[in-house]
């Protein structure tokens, strides 16, 4: 990928992340999803990069959105697949098909939680993963992507 070609970033949030702020705040933090997205929008606006957001609780909708990224001009994906991290071969296959670079983000440290959360179907294909830094993880992922622009 040409470094200068990162102009359109897609942020994908998986199931139950629409409940952030309400859902187990001790694990996932107090911020609502809109707060996280707003902060990311501000970060991208400062350098005139387009950023768009998609959240769904449905695996098929997430697969469809990933597939759309093949033709809608997306250059880079930041994704928190949430519970589908640990189950979804379909989302993995979609990311493999679109061949776009992506960073996997988790609010919580999946490795310090239940053993079923320790395996991700995405990590080996990701540019990198950030896990356990809360909402800051999304910002750090975006900072990395924006820095690719050189
Ligand atoms: C999560 C971790 C997953 O194990 C969990 O199912 C989620 C959120 C996180 O952001 O920490 O829904 O991806």
PDB file of C-alpha atoms and ligand atoms in Angstrom:
ATOM      1  CA  UNK A   1       0.000   0.000   0.000  1.00  0.00           C
ATOM      2  CA  UNK A   2       1.248   3.446  -0.908  1.00  0.00           C
ATOM      3  CA  UNK A   3       1.530   5.399   2.337  1.00  0.00           C
ATOM      4  CA  UNK A   4      -0.205   8.452   0.905  1.00  0.00           C
ATOM      5  CA  UNK A   5      -3.249   6.427  -0.097  1.00  0.00           C
ATOM      6  CA  UNK A   6      -4.837   6.286   3.348  1.00  0.00           C
ATOM      7  CA  UNK A   7      -7.733   8.695   2.916  1.00  0.00           C
ATOM      8  CA  UNK A   8     -10.772   6.639   3.885  1.00  0.00           C
ATOM      9  CA  UNK A   9     -10.865   4.760   7.143  1.00  0.00           C
ATOM     10  CA  UNK A  10     -13.680   2.454   8.190  1.00  0.00           C
ATOM     11  CA  UNK A  11     -14.332   1.644  11.857  1.00  0.00           C
ATOM     12  CA  UNK A  12     -16.425  -1.478  12.458  1.00  0.00           C
ATOM     13  CA  UNK A  13     -17.966  -2.331  15.816  1.00  0.00           C
ATOM     14  CA  UNK A  14     -19.391  -5.773  16.450  1.00  0.00           C
ATOM     15  CA  UNK A  15     -22.271  -7.039  18.582  1.00  0.00           C
ATOM     16  CA  UNK A  16     -23.315  -5.406  21.862  1.00  0.00           C
ATOM     17  CA  UNK A  17     -20.946  -2.480  21.398  1.00  0.00           C
ATOM     18  CA  UNK A  18     -24.060  -0.353  20.805  1.00  0.00           C
ATOM     19  CA  UNK A  19     -24.571  -0.782  24.567  1.00  0.00           C
ATOM     20  CA  UNK A  20     -21.251   0.748  25.598  1.00  0.00           C
ATOM     21  CA  UNK A  21     -21.593   2.978  28.625  1.00  0.00           C
ATOM     22  CA  UNK A  22     -24.447   0.851  29.951  1.00  0.00           C
ATOM     23  CA  UNK A  23     -22.963  -2.591  29.420  1.00  0.00           C
ATOM     24  CA  UNK A  24     -20.585  -3.826  32.162  1.00  0.00           C
ATOM     25  CA  UNK A  25     -18.889  -0.408  32.564  1.00  0.00           C
ATOM     26  CA  UNK A  26     -16.288  -1.943  34.909  1.00  0.00           C
ATOM     27  CA  UNK A  27     -15.002  -3.942  31.942  1.00  0.00           C
ATOM     28  CA  UNK A  28     -15.839  -1.783  28.937  1.00  0.00           C
ATOM     29  CA  UNK A  29     -15.742   1.748  30.379  1.00  0.00           C
ATOM     30  CA  UNK A  30     -18.199   4.621  30.742  1.00  0.00           C
ATOM     31  CA  UNK A  31     -18.021   6.046  27.242  1.00  0.00           C
ATOM     32  CA  UNK A  32     -20.886   5.410  24.874  1.00  0.00           C
ATOM     33  CA  UNK A  33     -20.243   4.295  21.313  1.00  0.00           C
ATOM     34  CA  UNK A  34     -21.232   7.731  19.999  1.00  0.00           C
ATOM     35  CA  UNK A  35     -18.603   9.310  22.288  1.00  0.00           C
ATOM     36  CA  UNK A  36     -15.907   7.009  20.942  1.00  0.00           C
ATOM     37  CA  UNK A  37     -16.944   7.661  17.348  1.00  0.00           C
ATOM     38  CA  UNK A  38     -17.116  11.420  17.919  1.00  0.00           C
ATOM     39  CA  UNK A  39     -13.583  11.475  19.333  1.00  0.00           C
ATOM     40  CA  UNK A  40     -12.307   9.474  16.368  1.00  0.00           C
ATOM     41  CA  UNK A  41     -14.099  11.801  13.938  1.00  0.00           C
ATOM     42  CA  UNK A  42     -12.400  14.820  15.519  1.00  0.00           C
ATOM     43  CA  UNK A  43      -9.013  13.106  15.321  1.00  0.00           C
ATOM     44  CA  UNK A  44      -9.500  12.331  11.605  1.00  0.00           C
ATOM     45  CA  UNK A  45     -10.993  15.758  10.787  1.00  0.00           C
ATOM     46  CA  UNK A  46      -7.850  17.489  12.030  1.00  0.00           C
ATOM     47  CA  UNK A  47      -5.913  15.948   9.152  1.00  0.00           C
ATOM     48  CA  UNK A  48      -8.804  15.936   6.650  1.00  0.00           C
ATOM     49  CA  UNK A  49      -9.126  12.172   6.475  1.00  0.00           C
ATOM     50  CA  UNK A  50     -12.545  10.584   5.941  1.00  0.00           C
ATOM     51  CA  UNK A  51     -13.703   8.213   8.623  1.00  0.00           C
ATOM     52  CA  UNK A  52     -16.930   6.219   8.695  1.00  0.00           C
ATOM     53  CA  UNK A  53     -18.490   3.962  11.268  1.00  0.00           C
ATOM     54  CA  UNK A  54     -20.579   0.815  11.232  1.00  0.00           C
ATOM     55  CA  UNK A  55     -22.019  -1.169  14.117  1.00  0.00           C
ATOM     56  CA  UNK A  56     -24.175  -4.243  13.935  1.00  0.00           C
ATOM     57  CA  UNK A  57     -25.230  -7.087  16.156  1.00  0.00           C
ATOM     58  CA  UNK A  58     -25.696  -9.323  13.121  1.00  0.00           C
ATOM     59  CA  UNK A  59     -22.857 -11.366  11.672  1.00  0.00           C
ATOM     60  CA  UNK A  60     -24.302 -11.228   8.150  1.00  0.00           C
ATOM     61  CA  UNK A  61     -24.550  -7.425   8.233  1.00  0.00           C
ATOM     62  CA  UNK A  62     -20.934  -7.225   9.374  1.00  0.00           C
ATOM     63  CA  UNK A  63     -19.844  -9.559   6.568  1.00  0.00           C
ATOM     64  CA  UNK A  64     -21.808  -7.448   4.056  1.00  0.00           C
ATOM     65  CA  UNK A  65     -20.178  -4.244   5.329  1.00  0.00           C
ATOM     66  CA  UNK A  66     -16.695  -5.736   5.115  1.00  0.00           C
ATOM     67  CA  UNK A  67     -17.422  -6.887   1.551  1.00  0.00           C
ATOM     68  CA  UNK A  68     -18.632  -3.395   0.635  1.00  0.00           C
ATOM     69  CA  UNK A  69     -15.234  -2.045   1.698  1.00  0.00           C
ATOM     70  CA  UNK A  70     -13.801  -3.762  -1.372  1.00  0.00           C
ATOM     71  CA  UNK A  71     -15.501  -1.227  -3.659  1.00  0.00           C
ATOM     72  CA  UNK A  72     -16.365   1.854  -1.579  1.00  0.00           C
ATOM     73  CA  UNK A  73     -12.876   3.345  -1.428  1.00  0.00           C
ATOM     74  CA  UNK A  74     -11.948   2.138   2.050  1.00  0.00           C
ATOM     75  CA  UNK A  75      -8.184   2.115   2.543  1.00  0.00           C
ATOM     76  CA  UNK A  76      -7.889   0.784   6.077  1.00  0.00           C
ATOM     77  CA  UNK A  77     -10.205  -0.876   8.614  1.00  0.00           C
ATOM     78  CA  UNK A  78     -10.178  -0.584  12.391  1.00  0.00           C
ATOM     79  CA  UNK A  79     -12.346  -3.353  13.772  1.00  0.00           C
ATOM     80  CA  UNK A  80     -13.588  -4.561  17.116  1.00  0.00           C
ATOM     81  CA  UNK A  81     -15.365  -7.791  16.178  1.00  0.00           C
ATOM     82  CA  UNK A  82     -16.533  -8.131  19.833  1.00  0.00           C
ATOM     83  CA  UNK A  83     -17.861 -11.630  20.558  1.00  0.00           C
ATOM     84  CA  UNK A  84     -17.456 -12.583  16.893  1.00  0.00           C
ATOM     85  CA  UNK A  85     -13.701 -12.307  17.488  1.00  0.00           C
ATOM     86  CA  UNK A  86     -13.889 -15.739  19.017  1.00  0.00           C
ATOM     87  CA  UNK A  87     -16.359 -17.380  16.646  1.00  0.00           C
ATOM     88  CA  UNK A  88     -16.584 -15.832  13.202  1.00  0.00           C
ATOM     89  CA  UNK A  89     -14.820 -17.618  10.381  1.00  0.00           C
ATOM     90  CA  UNK A  90     -17.265 -15.755   8.086  1.00  0.00           C
ATOM     91  CA  UNK A  91     -15.935 -12.333   9.104  1.00  0.00           C
ATOM     92  CA  UNK A  92     -12.370 -13.580   8.876  1.00  0.00           C
ATOM     93  CA  UNK A  93     -13.015 -14.855   5.358  1.00  0.00           C
ATOM     94  CA  UNK A  94     -14.588 -11.511   4.385  1.00  0.00           C
ATOM     95  CA  UNK A  95     -11.493  -9.633   5.576  1.00  0.00           C
ATOM     96  CA  UNK A  96      -9.270 -12.061   3.694  1.00  0.00           C
ATOM     97  CA  UNK A  97     -11.369 -11.504   0.575  1.00  0.00           C
ATOM     98  CA  UNK A  98     -11.223  -7.704   0.660  1.00  0.00           C
ATOM     99  CA  UNK A  99      -7.473  -7.798   1.336  1.00  0.00           C
ATOM    100  CA  UNK A 100      -7.522  -4.474   3.174  1.00  0.00           C
ATOM    101  CA  UNK A 101      -5.152  -3.863   6.068  1.00  0.00           C
ATOM    102  CA  UNK A 102      -6.848  -3.796   9.459  1.00  0.00           C
ATOM    103  CA  UNK A 103      -6.135  -3.286  13.136  1.00  0.00           C
ATOM    104  CA  UNK A 104      -8.047  -5.375  15.675  1.00  0.00           C
ATOM    105  CA  UNK A 105      -9.114  -3.436  18.773  1.00  0.00           C
ATOM    106  CA  UNK A 106     -10.583  -4.665  22.045  1.00  0.00           C
ATOM    107  CA  UNK A 107     -11.547  -2.441  24.935  1.00  0.00           C
ATOM    108  CA  UNK A 108     -10.771  -5.122  27.482  1.00  0.00           C
ATOM    109  CA  UNK A 109      -7.680  -7.291  27.701  1.00  0.00           C
ATOM    110  CA  UNK A 110      -9.062 -10.462  26.159  1.00  0.00           C
ATOM    111  CA  UNK A 111      -6.044 -12.433  27.379  1.00  0.00           C
ATOM    112  CA  UNK A 112      -6.721 -11.680  31.042  1.00  0.00           C
ATOM    113  CA  UNK A 113     -10.340 -12.839  30.813  1.00  0.00           C
ATOM    114  CA  UNK A 114     -12.098 -16.183  30.287  1.00  0.00           C
ATOM    115  CA  UNK A 115     -10.099 -18.699  28.228  1.00  0.00           C
ATOM    116  CA  UNK A 116     -12.726 -18.694  25.441  1.00  0.00           C
ATOM    117  CA  UNK A 117     -11.739 -15.072  24.769  1.00  0.00           C
ATOM    118  CA  UNK A 118      -8.055 -15.869  24.329  1.00  0.00           C
ATOM    119  CA  UNK A 119      -8.448 -17.056  20.747  1.00  0.00           C
ATOM    120  CA  UNK A 120      -9.144 -14.616  17.934  1.00  0.00           C
ATOM    121  CA  UNK A 121      -9.978 -15.580  14.365  1.00  0.00           C
ATOM    122  CA  UNK A 122      -8.523 -12.212  13.258  1.00  0.00           C
ATOM    123  CA  UNK A 123      -5.221 -11.536  15.004  1.00  0.00           C
ATOM    124  CA  UNK A 124      -2.907 -13.462  12.672  1.00  0.00           C
ATOM    125  CA  UNK A 125      -4.198 -11.443   9.694  1.00  0.00           C
ATOM    126  CA  UNK A 126      -4.189  -8.065  11.466  1.00  0.00           C
ATOM    127  CA  UNK A 127      -1.516  -5.407  11.010  1.00  0.00           C
ATOM    128  CA  UNK A 128      -1.633  -5.260  14.798  1.00  0.00           C
ATOM    129  CA  UNK A 129      -3.919  -5.681  17.766  1.00  0.00           C
ATOM    130  CA  UNK A 130      -4.656  -3.416  20.719  1.00  0.00           C
ATOM    131  CA  UNK A 131      -6.392  -5.014  23.679  1.00  0.00           C
ATOM    132  CA  UNK A 132      -7.064  -3.711  27.173  1.00  0.00           C
ATOM    133  CA  UNK A 133      -6.554   0.018  26.736  1.00  0.00           C
ATOM    134  CA  UNK A 134     -10.245   0.894  26.706  1.00  0.00           C
ATOM    135  CA  UNK A 135     -11.511   3.547  24.284  1.00  0.00           C
ATOM    136  CA  UNK A 136      -7.959   4.868  24.041  1.00  0.00           C
ATOM    137  CA  UNK A 137      -7.162   1.763  22.000  1.00  0.00           C
ATOM    138  CA  UNK A 138      -9.284   3.029  19.110  1.00  0.00           C
ATOM    139  CA  UNK A 139      -7.535   6.405  19.237  1.00  0.00           C
ATOM    140  CA  UNK A 140      -4.100   4.779  19.222  1.00  0.00           C
ATOM    141  CA  UNK A 141      -5.095   2.576  16.299  1.00  0.00           C
ATOM    142  CA  UNK A 142      -6.278   5.638  14.387  1.00  0.00           C
ATOM    143  CA  UNK A 143      -3.094   7.522  15.291  1.00  0.00           C
ATOM    144  CA  UNK A 144      -1.092   4.659  13.772  1.00  0.00           C
ATOM    145  CA  UNK A 145      -3.161   4.684  10.580  1.00  0.00           C
ATOM    146  CA  UNK A 146      -2.957   8.459  10.224  1.00  0.00           C
ATOM    147  CA  UNK A 147       0.817   8.322  10.668  1.00  0.00           C
ATOM    148  CA  UNK A 148       1.023   5.986   7.668  1.00  0.00           C
ATOM    149  CA  UNK A 149       0.244   9.009   5.535  1.00  0.00           C
ATOM    150  CA  UNK A 150       3.761  10.266   6.171  1.00  0.00           C
TER     151      UNK A 150
HETATM  152  C1  LIG B   1     -14.465  -7.149  23.284  1.00  0.00           C
HETATM  153  C2  LIG B   1     -14.014  -8.452  23.954  1.00  0.00           C
HETATM  154  C3  LIG B   1     -14.884  -9.625  23.534  1.00  0.00           C
HETATM  155  O1  LIG B   1     -14.448 -10.821  24.154  1.00  0.00           O
HETATM  156  C4  LIG B   1     -16.313  -9.374  23.932  1.00  0.00           C
HETATM  157  O2  LIG B   1     -17.146 -10.418  23.480  1.00  0.00           O
HETATM  158  C5  LIG B   1     -16.828  -8.057  23.486  1.00  0.00           C
HETATM  159  C6  LIG B   1     -15.942  -6.892  23.490  1.00  0.00           C
HETATM  160  C7  LIG B   1     -13.710  -5.926  23.834  1.00  0.00           C
HETATM  161  O3  LIG B   1     -13.798  -4.882  23.197  1.00  0.00           O
HETATM  162  O4  LIG B   1     -13.081  -6.015  24.885  1.00  0.00           O
HETATM  163  O5  LIG B   1     -18.012  -7.903  23.184  1.00  0.00           O
HETATM  164  O6  LIG B   1     -14.183  -7.248  21.893  1.00  0.00           O
END
